[in-house]
Amino acid sequence: MAAELRPWLAPSAAGPVTATVRLPGSKSMTARAMVLAALADGRSVIEAPLRARDTTLMAAGLRALGVAVDTSADDRWVIEPGPLRGPARIDVGLAGTIMRFLPPVAALADGRVEFDGDPHARKRPMGPILDALRALGVRLEASPTGGLPLTVHGAGLVEGGEAVVDASGSSQFVSGLLLSAARFSKGLTLRHEGPPVPSAPHLRMTTHMLRAAGAVVDESVPDVWVVEPGPLHGRTWVIEPDLSGALPFFAAAMVTGGAVTLAGWPAASWQPVAQLSELLTALGGEVTRSADGLTVRGTGTLRGITADLSEVSEMTPVISALAALADGPSELRGVEHIRGHETDRIAALATELTKVGAGVTEFPDGLRIEPRPLHGASFETYADHRMAHAAAVIGLSVPAVQLTDVGCTSKTLPEFPELWSGLATTS
């Protein structure tokens, strides 16, 4: 069930925001580590995980399948794999990671596994990964639209072999299959056929983490991934701070001419920090890395940009908010697939940015944003944490921006309202 709506007046900044923030771990890394730990041959420890709605539901889903998941300590979760079995019922919430990563795991279980989630989750695309599972011999029943509710009839094993997927709608279609592939009897040779796969950094994260767990992965041929059958090993996973979750805080520095440091940033990262640094620099920020962490400084100027965001598409809402506050027009393209995210993010951004006064042209794969004098308005969040982040960024410099629901930020950062209010008032 979705939480009750929490309307929220976005705080305006009193001056330049200068702060060091410590944020929870990456959602993407936490979710992958949990799945790999559940399929491993021994105990795993996840240090600095993200505790939020998506990962709490992931833990519940794994427990339902017979995995021991101890999340009693905030900073150290312990996962003990066990025989995977049904019957089980899994609530995916609105999490793409659960609805795409756990059906292949359920196929390895012995018994019936049912999946469902929030109302909008039934609209999120799943057809390509389900078609690939069917081609691999998995018996399942999906809704008439090809998604949730879904029932997987686990046979205790998946033979594996070769499969084709059109992953142009989500890189999670590939990641979901690869994460379980080492446990398939014949492994997996997966070939993408279709328009380019978005969010390539997330795919690289998946293959890096598979190798770290002991899998043999070959991705030397473009759009083909080969995972050899073999054991995955239990290990300690240290989760990096969540880069996309840090973006609104970095944006606060840019909007107000301040400086925000994300503490605990590693020297080497599996997240797309190079792409983010390039984007924020183009928008007028200064990005530096030091022993203290990753720092973004505002220069007092926000510039319009033309950018292909296909590799960092989840950052589109906050980048769009910065574009609405810039000194010239921006064109943000390459993100048609985000129409299938928590909401149709392109349509939602066009509607809400127009509502606060920006000039917006909507394209099938993105937006053109023309800055104009902005004003307060009720900003619909569509049960989407990234839309809430975008509204909060605009609210720093535009009074009376009222979010229809800040509770949706619990998806990835439950303490967002408190952190954000502290940031704005201590500027």
Short mmCIF file of C-alpha atoms in Angstrom, two decimals:
data_model
loop_
_atom_site.label_atom_id
_atom_site.label_comp_id
_atom_site.label_asym_id
_atom_site.label_seq_id
_atom_site.Cartn_x
_atom_site.Cartn_y
_atom_site.Cartn_z
CA MET A 1 0.00 0.00 0.00
CA ALA A 2 1.26 3.51 -0.78
CA ALA A 3 1.85 5.82 2.18
CA GLU A 4 -0.46 8.70 3.02
CA LEU A 5 0.41 11.90 1.14
CA ARG A 6 2.61 14.41 2.98
CA PRO A 7 2.26 17.92 1.46
CA TRP A 8 5.39 19.99 2.05
CA LEU A 9 6.39 23.62 1.46
CA ALA A 10 9.87 23.58 -0.08
CA PRO A 11 12.15 25.83 2.02
CA SER A 12 13.81 28.82 0.37
CA ALA A 13 17.54 29.26 0.92
CA ALA A 14 18.58 32.05 3.26
CA GLY A 15 21.88 32.46 1.40
CA PRO A 16 24.66 30.36 -0.16
CA VAL A 17 24.37 26.75 0.98
CA THR A 18 27.65 25.50 2.45
CA ALA A 19 27.56 22.04 3.95
CA THR A 20 29.08 18.59 4.18
CA VAL A 21 26.50 15.85 3.82
CA ARG A 22 26.73 12.19 4.70
CA LEU A 23 24.24 10.19 2.68
CA PRO A 24 23.18 6.54 2.79
CA GLY A 25 24.53 4.00 0.35
CA SER A 26 23.72 3.68 -3.32
CA LYS A 27 20.35 2.08 -4.02
CA SER A 28 21.69 0.46 -7.18
CA MET A 29 24.70 -1.07 -5.43
CA THR A 30 22.68 -2.17 -2.38
CA ALA A 31 20.08 -3.95 -4.53
CA ARG A 32 22.71 -5.77 -6.61
CA ALA A 33 24.71 -6.78 -3.53
CA MET A 34 21.55 -8.21 -1.91
CA VAL A 35 20.71 -10.36 -4.94
CA LEU A 36 24.28 -11.60 -5.38
CA ALA A 37 24.46 -12.38 -1.65
CA ALA A 38 21.20 -14.35 -1.83
CA LEU A 39 22.60 -16.48 -4.68
CA ALA A 40 26.07 -16.97 -3.15
CA ASP A 41 27.60 -20.12 -1.69
CA GLY A 42 28.09 -18.58 1.74
CA ARG A 43 27.47 -15.67 4.08
CA SER A 44 27.76 -12.07 2.88
CA VAL A 45 27.98 -8.79 4.75
CA ILE A 46 26.77 -5.49 3.28
CA GLU A 47 28.40 -2.46 4.90
CA ALA A 48 26.85 1.03 4.68
CA PRO A 49 23.70 -0.18 2.86
CA LEU A 50 20.77 2.01 1.96
CA ARG A 51 17.83 1.50 4.28
CA ALA A 52 14.82 2.81 2.38
CA ARG A 53 11.54 1.51 1.02
CA ASP A 54 13.04 -0.18 -2.05
CA THR A 55 15.74 -2.06 -0.13
CA THR A 56 13.42 -2.95 2.75
CA LEU A 57 11.02 -4.51 0.24
CA MET A 58 13.96 -6.27 -1.45
CA ALA A 59 14.94 -7.77 1.93
CA ALA A 60 11.35 -8.91 2.50
CA GLY A 61 11.22 -10.46 -0.97
CA LEU A 62 14.43 -12.42 -0.40
CA ARG A 63 13.19 -13.61 3.00
CA ALA A 64 9.98 -14.82 1.36
CA LEU A 65 12.15 -16.95 -0.96
CA GLY A 66 14.02 -18.56 1.95
CA VAL A 67 17.06 -16.28 2.33
CA ALA A 68 18.06 -15.16 5.85
CA VAL A 69 18.42 -11.37 5.73
CA ASP A 70 19.42 -9.61 8.96
CA THR A 71 18.90 -5.85 8.63
CA SER A 72 18.76 -5.15 12.38
CA ALA A 73 21.93 -3.02 12.28
CA ASP A 74 21.71 0.13 10.19
CA ASP A 75 25.32 0.00 8.98
CA ARG A 76 25.87 -3.74 8.53
CA TRP A 77 23.45 -6.23 7.02
CA VAL A 78 24.12 -9.96 7.02
CA ILE A 79 22.73 -12.31 4.36
CA GLU A 80 22.82 -16.09 4.67
CA PRO A 81 21.68 -17.88 1.51
CA GLY A 82 19.34 -20.85 1.86
CA PRO A 83 17.38 -23.18 -0.41
CA LEU A 84 15.17 -20.99 -2.59
CA ARG A 85 11.54 -22.06 -2.34
CA GLY A 86 7.91 -21.09 -2.77
CA PRO A 87 5.13 -20.57 -2.26
CA ALA A 88 5.93 -16.90 -1.79
CA ARG A 89 4.34 -13.52 -2.37
CA ILE A 90 6.58 -10.55 -3.12
CA ASP A 91 5.56 -6.89 -2.90
CA VAL A 92 7.73 -4.90 -5.31
CA GLY A 93 6.36 -1.53 -4.22
CA LEU A 94 7.34 0.74 -7.11
CA ALA A 95 10.89 -0.62 -7.37
CA GLY A 96 12.21 -1.52 -10.80
CA THR A 97 15.10 -3.35 -9.11
CA ILE A 98 12.73 -5.78 -7.38
CA MET A 99 10.32 -6.33 -10.26
CA ARG A 100 13.20 -7.02 -12.67
CA PHE A 101 15.89 -8.60 -10.45
CA LEU A 102 13.80 -11.07 -8.45
CA PRO A 103 11.75 -12.95 -11.12
CA PRO A 104 14.94 -14.70 -12.38
CA VAL A 105 15.76 -15.57 -8.74
CA ALA A 106 12.19 -16.87 -8.31
CA ALA A 107 12.71 -19.07 -11.37
CA LEU A 108 15.55 -20.78 -9.47
CA ALA A 109 13.23 -21.41 -6.50
CA ASP A 110 11.17 -24.55 -6.02
CA GLY A 111 7.53 -23.47 -6.07
CA ARG A 112 5.10 -20.75 -7.03
CA VAL A 113 6.14 -17.10 -6.51
CA GLU A 114 3.67 -14.25 -6.96
CA PHE A 115 4.69 -10.63 -7.59
CA ASP A 116 2.64 -7.43 -7.34
CA GLY A 117 3.14 -3.87 -6.17
CA ASP A 118 1.84 -0.32 -6.09
CA PRO A 119 -0.82 0.60 -8.68
CA HIS A 120 1.68 2.37 -10.96
CA ALA A 121 4.06 -0.61 -10.77
CA ARG A 122 1.56 -2.47 -12.95
CA LYS A 123 2.26 0.08 -15.69
CA ARG A 124 6.05 -0.27 -15.62
CA PRO A 125 7.42 -2.33 -18.51
CA MET A 126 8.51 -5.92 -17.86
CA GLY A 127 7.73 -7.67 -21.15
CA PRO A 128 11.30 -8.01 -22.48
CA ILE A 129 12.73 -9.72 -19.38
CA LEU A 130 9.70 -12.00 -19.09
CA ASP A 131 9.98 -12.97 -22.77
CA ALA A 132 13.66 -13.82 -22.20
CA LEU A 133 12.82 -15.96 -19.17
CA ARG A 134 10.18 -17.82 -21.19
CA ALA A 135 12.77 -18.43 -23.92
CA LEU A 136 15.01 -19.94 -21.23
CA GLY A 137 12.27 -22.38 -20.27
CA VAL A 138 10.77 -20.58 -17.28
CA ARG A 139 7.03 -21.03 -16.80
CA LEU A 140 5.30 -17.80 -15.79
CA GLU A 141 2.02 -15.94 -16.09
CA ALA A 142 1.91 -12.16 -16.49
CA SER A 143 -0.96 -9.68 -16.68
CA PRO A 144 -2.64 -9.03 -20.05
CA THR A 145 -0.33 -5.99 -20.42
CA GLY A 146 2.75 -8.16 -19.96
CA GLY A 147 3.74 -7.06 -16.47
CA LEU A 148 2.45 -7.20 -12.90
CA PRO A 149 0.74 -9.03 -11.32
CA LEU A 150 3.08 -11.88 -12.20
CA THR A 151 3.39 -15.51 -11.14
CA VAL A 152 6.62 -17.45 -11.64
CA HIS A 153 6.40 -21.23 -11.34
CA GLY A 154 9.90 -22.00 -10.07
CA ALA A 155 11.24 -25.41 -11.00
CA GLY A 156 14.29 -25.33 -8.75
CA LEU A 157 16.61 -24.70 -11.66
CA VAL A 158 16.91 -22.74 -14.91
CA GLU A 159 18.70 -24.47 -17.76
CA GLY A 160 19.95 -21.23 -19.27
CA GLY A 161 21.63 -21.00 -22.64
CA GLU A 162 20.98 -18.25 -25.18
CA ALA A 163 18.38 -15.48 -25.06
CA VAL A 164 17.62 -12.25 -26.86
CA VAL A 165 16.23 -9.14 -25.16
CA ASP A 166 15.24 -5.66 -26.29
CA ALA A 167 16.61 -3.63 -23.37
CA SER A 168 16.04 -0.20 -24.93
CA GLY A 169 13.32 0.39 -22.33
CA SER A 170 15.54 -0.33 -19.31
CA SER A 171 19.05 -1.59 -18.65
CA GLN A 172 17.47 -3.47 -15.72
CA PHE A 173 16.18 -6.05 -18.21
CA VAL A 174 19.82 -7.02 -18.82
CA SER A 175 21.00 -6.63 -15.23
CA GLY A 176 18.13 -8.71 -13.87
CA LEU A 177 19.04 -11.66 -16.10
CA LEU A 178 22.80 -11.35 -15.60
CA LEU A 179 22.64 -11.27 -11.78
CA SER A 180 21.13 -14.77 -11.65
CA ALA A 181 22.83 -16.18 -14.74
CA ALA A 182 25.80 -17.86 -13.05
CA ARG A 183 23.30 -20.08 -11.25
CA PHE A 184 21.69 -21.22 -14.52
CA SER A 185 22.81 -24.74 -15.46
CA LYS A 186 24.32 -23.59 -18.76
CA GLY A 187 24.99 -19.99 -17.75
CA LEU A 188 23.69 -17.36 -20.15
CA THR A 189 24.55 -15.76 -23.45
CA LEU A 190 22.35 -12.67 -23.66
CA ARG A 191 22.09 -10.55 -26.79
CA HIS A 192 20.41 -7.15 -26.97
CA GLU A 193 18.50 -6.38 -30.18
CA GLY A 194 16.88 -2.97 -30.54
CA PRO A 195 17.65 0.71 -30.01
CA PRO A 196 20.60 1.49 -27.70
CA VAL A 197 20.45 0.30 -24.09
CA PRO A 198 20.18 3.30 -21.74
CA SER A 199 22.02 3.79 -18.45
CA ALA A 200 25.20 2.00 -19.49
CA PRO A 201 26.93 2.83 -16.16
CA HIS A 202 24.36 0.67 -14.37
CA LEU A 203 25.22 -2.24 -16.66
CA ARG A 204 28.92 -1.77 -15.94
CA MET A 205 28.11 -1.78 -12.22
CA THR A 206 26.30 -5.10 -12.67
CA THR A 207 29.19 -6.79 -14.49
CA HIS A 208 31.80 -5.35 -12.07
CA MET A 209 29.86 -6.68 -9.09
CA LEU A 210 29.30 -10.08 -10.73
CA ARG A 211 33.06 -10.43 -11.24
CA ALA A 212 33.68 -9.31 -7.65
CA ALA A 213 31.40 -12.18 -6.55
CA GLY A 214 33.43 -14.67 -8.59
CA ALA A 215 31.42 -14.87 -11.81
CA VAL A 216 33.13 -15.17 -15.20
CA VAL A 217 31.63 -12.48 -17.45
CA ASP A 218 32.53 -11.64 -21.05
CA GLU A 219 31.19 -8.38 -22.46
CA SER A 220 33.84 -7.90 -25.14
CA VAL A 221 31.27 -8.01 -27.96
CA PRO A 222 28.96 -4.95 -27.98
CA ASP A 223 25.41 -5.74 -26.85
CA VAL A 224 26.33 -9.33 -25.92
CA TRP A 225 26.93 -10.57 -22.38
CA VAL A 226 28.16 -14.07 -21.56
CA VAL A 227 28.03 -15.35 -17.98
CA GLU A 228 29.59 -18.76 -17.36
CA PRO A 229 27.83 -21.17 -15.00
CA GLY A 230 29.53 -21.41 -11.62
CA PRO A 231 29.35 -20.44 -7.97
CA LEU A 232 28.95 -16.91 -6.63
CA HIS A 233 30.91 -16.36 -3.46
CA GLY A 234 29.82 -14.77 -0.21
CA ARG A 235 31.84 -11.64 0.55
CA THR A 236 31.78 -8.25 2.20
CA TRP A 237 30.26 -5.51 0.05
CA VAL A 238 31.07 -1.89 0.96
CA ILE A 239 28.39 0.35 -0.52
CA GLU A 240 29.35 3.78 -1.88
CA PRO A 241 27.28 6.88 -1.02
CA ASP A 242 24.41 7.28 -3.46
CA LEU A 243 25.54 9.62 -6.25
CA SER A 244 22.10 10.25 -7.77
CA GLY A 245 20.74 10.81 -4.25
CA ALA A 246 23.47 13.42 -3.72
CA LEU A 247 22.55 15.33 -6.89
CA PRO A 248 19.85 17.56 -5.35
CA PHE A 249 22.32 18.55 -2.61
CA PHE A 250 24.96 19.39 -5.22
CA ALA A 251 22.29 21.34 -7.10
CA ALA A 252 21.62 23.35 -3.93
CA ALA A 253 25.22 24.56 -4.02
CA MET A 254 24.87 25.56 -7.66
CA VAL A 255 21.54 27.35 -7.22
CA THR A 256 22.72 29.36 -4.22
CA GLY A 257 26.40 29.93 -5.11
CA GLY A 258 27.53 27.78 -2.18
CA ALA A 259 29.53 24.57 -1.77
CA VAL A 260 28.38 21.08 -0.82
CA THR A 261 30.69 18.14 -0.10
CA LEU A 262 29.53 14.53 -0.19
CA ALA A 263 31.60 12.88 2.54
CA GLY A 264 32.91 9.35 2.23
CA TRP A 265 33.31 9.37 -1.54
CA PRO A 266 35.71 6.58 -2.64
CA ALA A 267 38.83 7.16 -4.73
CA ALA A 268 37.49 4.68 -7.31
CA SER A 269 33.75 4.47 -7.96
CA TRP A 270 31.34 2.14 -9.76
CA GLN A 271 28.90 5.04 -10.24
CA PRO A 272 28.88 7.53 -13.17
CA VAL A 273 30.79 10.32 -11.39
CA ALA A 274 32.68 11.37 -14.55
CA GLN A 275 29.44 11.94 -16.45
CA LEU A 276 27.92 13.86 -13.54
CA SER A 277 31.02 16.05 -13.16
CA GLU A 278 30.92 16.90 -16.87
CA LEU A 279 27.23 17.83 -16.69
CA LEU A 280 27.50 20.00 -13.59
CA THR A 281 30.59 21.75 -14.99
CA ALA A 282 28.72 22.51 -18.22
CA LEU A 283 25.86 23.95 -16.14
CA GLY A 284 28.31 26.30 -14.41
CA GLY A 285 29.46 24.38 -11.35
CA GLU A 286 32.93 23.43 -10.17
CA VAL A 287 33.49 19.79 -9.20
CA THR A 288 36.50 18.64 -7.19
CA ARG A 289 37.53 15.43 -5.45
CA SER A 290 39.70 15.36 -2.35
CA ALA A 291 40.25 13.34 0.83
CA ASP A 292 37.20 15.13 2.27
CA GLY A 293 34.91 13.79 -0.45
CA LEU A 294 33.27 14.98 -3.66
CA THR A 295 32.60 18.75 -3.66
CA VAL A 296 30.43 20.86 -5.95
CA ARG A 297 30.67 24.67 -5.84
CA GLY A 298 28.30 27.15 -7.35
CA THR A 299 29.89 29.98 -9.29
CA GLY A 300 26.91 32.32 -9.17
CA THR A 301 26.00 31.41 -12.75
CA LEU A 302 23.80 28.64 -14.09
CA ARG A 303 24.20 28.08 -17.82
CA GLY A 304 21.84 26.38 -20.23
CA ILE A 305 23.13 23.17 -21.79
CA THR A 306 22.45 20.77 -24.63
CA ALA A 307 23.00 17.25 -23.35
CA ASP A 308 22.33 13.59 -24.06
CA LEU A 309 21.33 12.18 -20.66
CA SER A 310 20.87 8.57 -21.77
CA GLU A 311 23.67 7.29 -19.52
CA VAL A 312 22.50 9.22 -16.44
CA SER A 313 18.77 9.34 -17.11
CA GLU A 314 17.70 9.14 -13.46
CA MET A 315 19.32 12.56 -13.01
CA THR A 316 16.97 14.15 -15.58
CA PRO A 317 14.49 15.66 -13.07
CA VAL A 318 17.12 17.57 -11.06
CA ILE A 319 19.08 18.60 -14.18
CA SER A 320 15.77 19.90 -15.57
CA ALA A 321 15.20 21.92 -12.41
CA LEU A 322 18.66 23.49 -12.79
CA ALA A 323 17.88 24.19 -16.46
CA ALA A 324 14.70 26.04 -15.43
CA LEU A 325 16.83 28.31 -13.22
CA ALA A 326 19.62 28.85 -15.79
CA ASP A 327 20.43 31.97 -17.80
CA GLY A 328 19.63 30.40 -21.18
CA PRO A 329 17.71 27.57 -22.81
CA SER A 330 18.58 23.89 -22.42
CA GLU A 331 17.81 20.82 -24.45
CA LEU A 332 17.92 17.48 -22.63
CA ARG A 333 17.52 14.45 -24.88
CA GLY A 334 18.10 10.69 -25.09
CA VAL A 335 15.78 9.70 -22.23
CA GLU A 336 12.63 8.33 -23.88
CA HIS A 337 12.81 5.30 -21.56
CA ILE A 338 12.16 7.43 -18.44
CA ARG A 339 8.54 7.60 -19.55
CA GLY A 340 8.42 4.10 -18.03
CA HIS A 341 10.03 5.03 -14.70
CA GLU A 342 8.10 5.66 -11.46
CA THR A 343 5.96 7.93 -13.59
CA ASP A 344 6.23 9.25 -17.15
CA ARG A 345 8.99 11.62 -16.06
CA ILE A 346 9.14 13.57 -19.33
CA ALA A 347 5.42 14.39 -19.29
CA ALA A 348 5.48 15.06 -15.54
CA LEU A 349 8.44 17.46 -15.81
CA ALA A 350 6.84 19.28 -18.75
CA THR A 351 3.61 19.75 -16.77
CA GLU A 352 5.15 20.82 -13.47
CA LEU A 353 7.91 23.08 -14.86
CA THR A 354 5.28 24.83 -16.98
CA LYS A 355 3.17 25.24 -13.85
CA VAL A 356 5.96 27.18 -12.09
CA GLY A 357 6.46 29.41 -15.14
CA ALA A 358 9.17 27.81 -17.30
CA GLY A 359 8.82 27.52 -21.06
CA VAL A 360 8.87 23.82 -21.92
CA THR A 361 8.74 21.92 -25.20
CA GLU A 362 8.24 18.18 -24.87
CA PHE A 363 9.92 15.74 -27.28
CA PRO A 364 9.47 11.96 -27.39
CA ASP A 365 12.93 11.59 -25.83
CA GLY A 366 13.33 14.72 -23.73
CA LEU A 367 12.67 18.40 -23.12
CA ARG A 368 13.63 21.89 -24.23
CA ILE A 369 13.50 24.23 -21.26
CA GLU A 370 13.45 28.03 -21.64
CA PRO A 371 14.00 29.92 -18.40
CA ARG A 372 11.41 32.56 -17.57
CA PRO A 373 10.51 34.30 -14.31
CA LEU A 374 9.34 31.48 -12.04
CA HIS A 375 6.67 31.61 -9.35
CA GLY A 376 5.30 29.41 -6.62
CA ALA A 377 2.78 26.68 -7.38
CA SER A 378 1.59 23.30 -6.22
CA PHE A 379 4.15 20.84 -7.65
CA GLU A 380 2.76 17.34 -8.17
CA THR A 381 5.31 14.65 -7.24
CA TYR A 382 3.57 11.63 -8.85
CA ALA A 383 4.77 9.25 -6.08
CA ASP A 384 8.24 9.79 -7.60
CA HIS A 385 11.20 10.67 -5.39
CA ARG A 386 13.15 12.31 -8.23
CA MET A 387 10.22 14.65 -9.02
CA ALA A 388 10.20 15.67 -5.34
CA HIS A 389 13.95 16.40 -5.55
CA ALA A 390 13.39 18.60 -8.62
CA ALA A 391 10.66 20.58 -6.84
CA ALA A 392 12.87 21.07 -3.76
CA VAL A 393 15.72 22.45 -5.90
CA ILE A 394 13.42 24.99 -7.56
CA GLY A 395 11.98 25.92 -4.17
CA LEU A 396 15.40 27.06 -2.94
CA SER A 397 15.15 30.18 -5.11
CA VAL A 398 11.41 30.34 -5.83
CA PRO A 399 9.15 30.97 -2.81
CA ALA A 400 5.88 29.08 -2.29
CA VAL A 401 6.69 25.86 -4.16
CA GLN A 402 4.43 23.32 -2.46
CA LEU A 403 5.13 19.62 -3.03
CA THR A 404 1.97 17.52 -3.08
CA ASP A 405 3.85 14.73 -1.30
CA VAL A 406 7.35 14.65 0.19
CA GLY A 407 6.73 11.17 1.61
CA CYS A 408 7.69 9.61 -1.72
CA THR A 409 11.34 10.48 -0.99
CA SER A 410 11.33 7.54 1.45
CA LYS A 411 11.89 5.35 -1.63
CA THR A 412 15.61 6.13 -1.47
CA LEU A 413 16.24 8.67 1.33
CA PRO A 414 13.66 8.69 4.14
CA GLU A 415 15.41 11.56 5.94
CA PHE A 416 15.37 13.83 2.87
CA PRO A 417 12.88 16.44 4.24
CA GLU A 418 14.90 16.94 7.42
CA LEU A 419 18.27 17.01 5.64
CA TRP A 420 16.97 19.45 3.04
CA SER A 421 15.35 21.80 5.56
CA GLY A 422 18.57 21.86 7.58
CA LEU A 423 20.54 22.66 4.45
CA ALA A 424 18.30 25.58 3.48
CA THR A 425 18.08 27.15 6.93
CA THR A 426 21.80 26.93 7.74
CA SER A 427 22.85 28.56 4.50
#
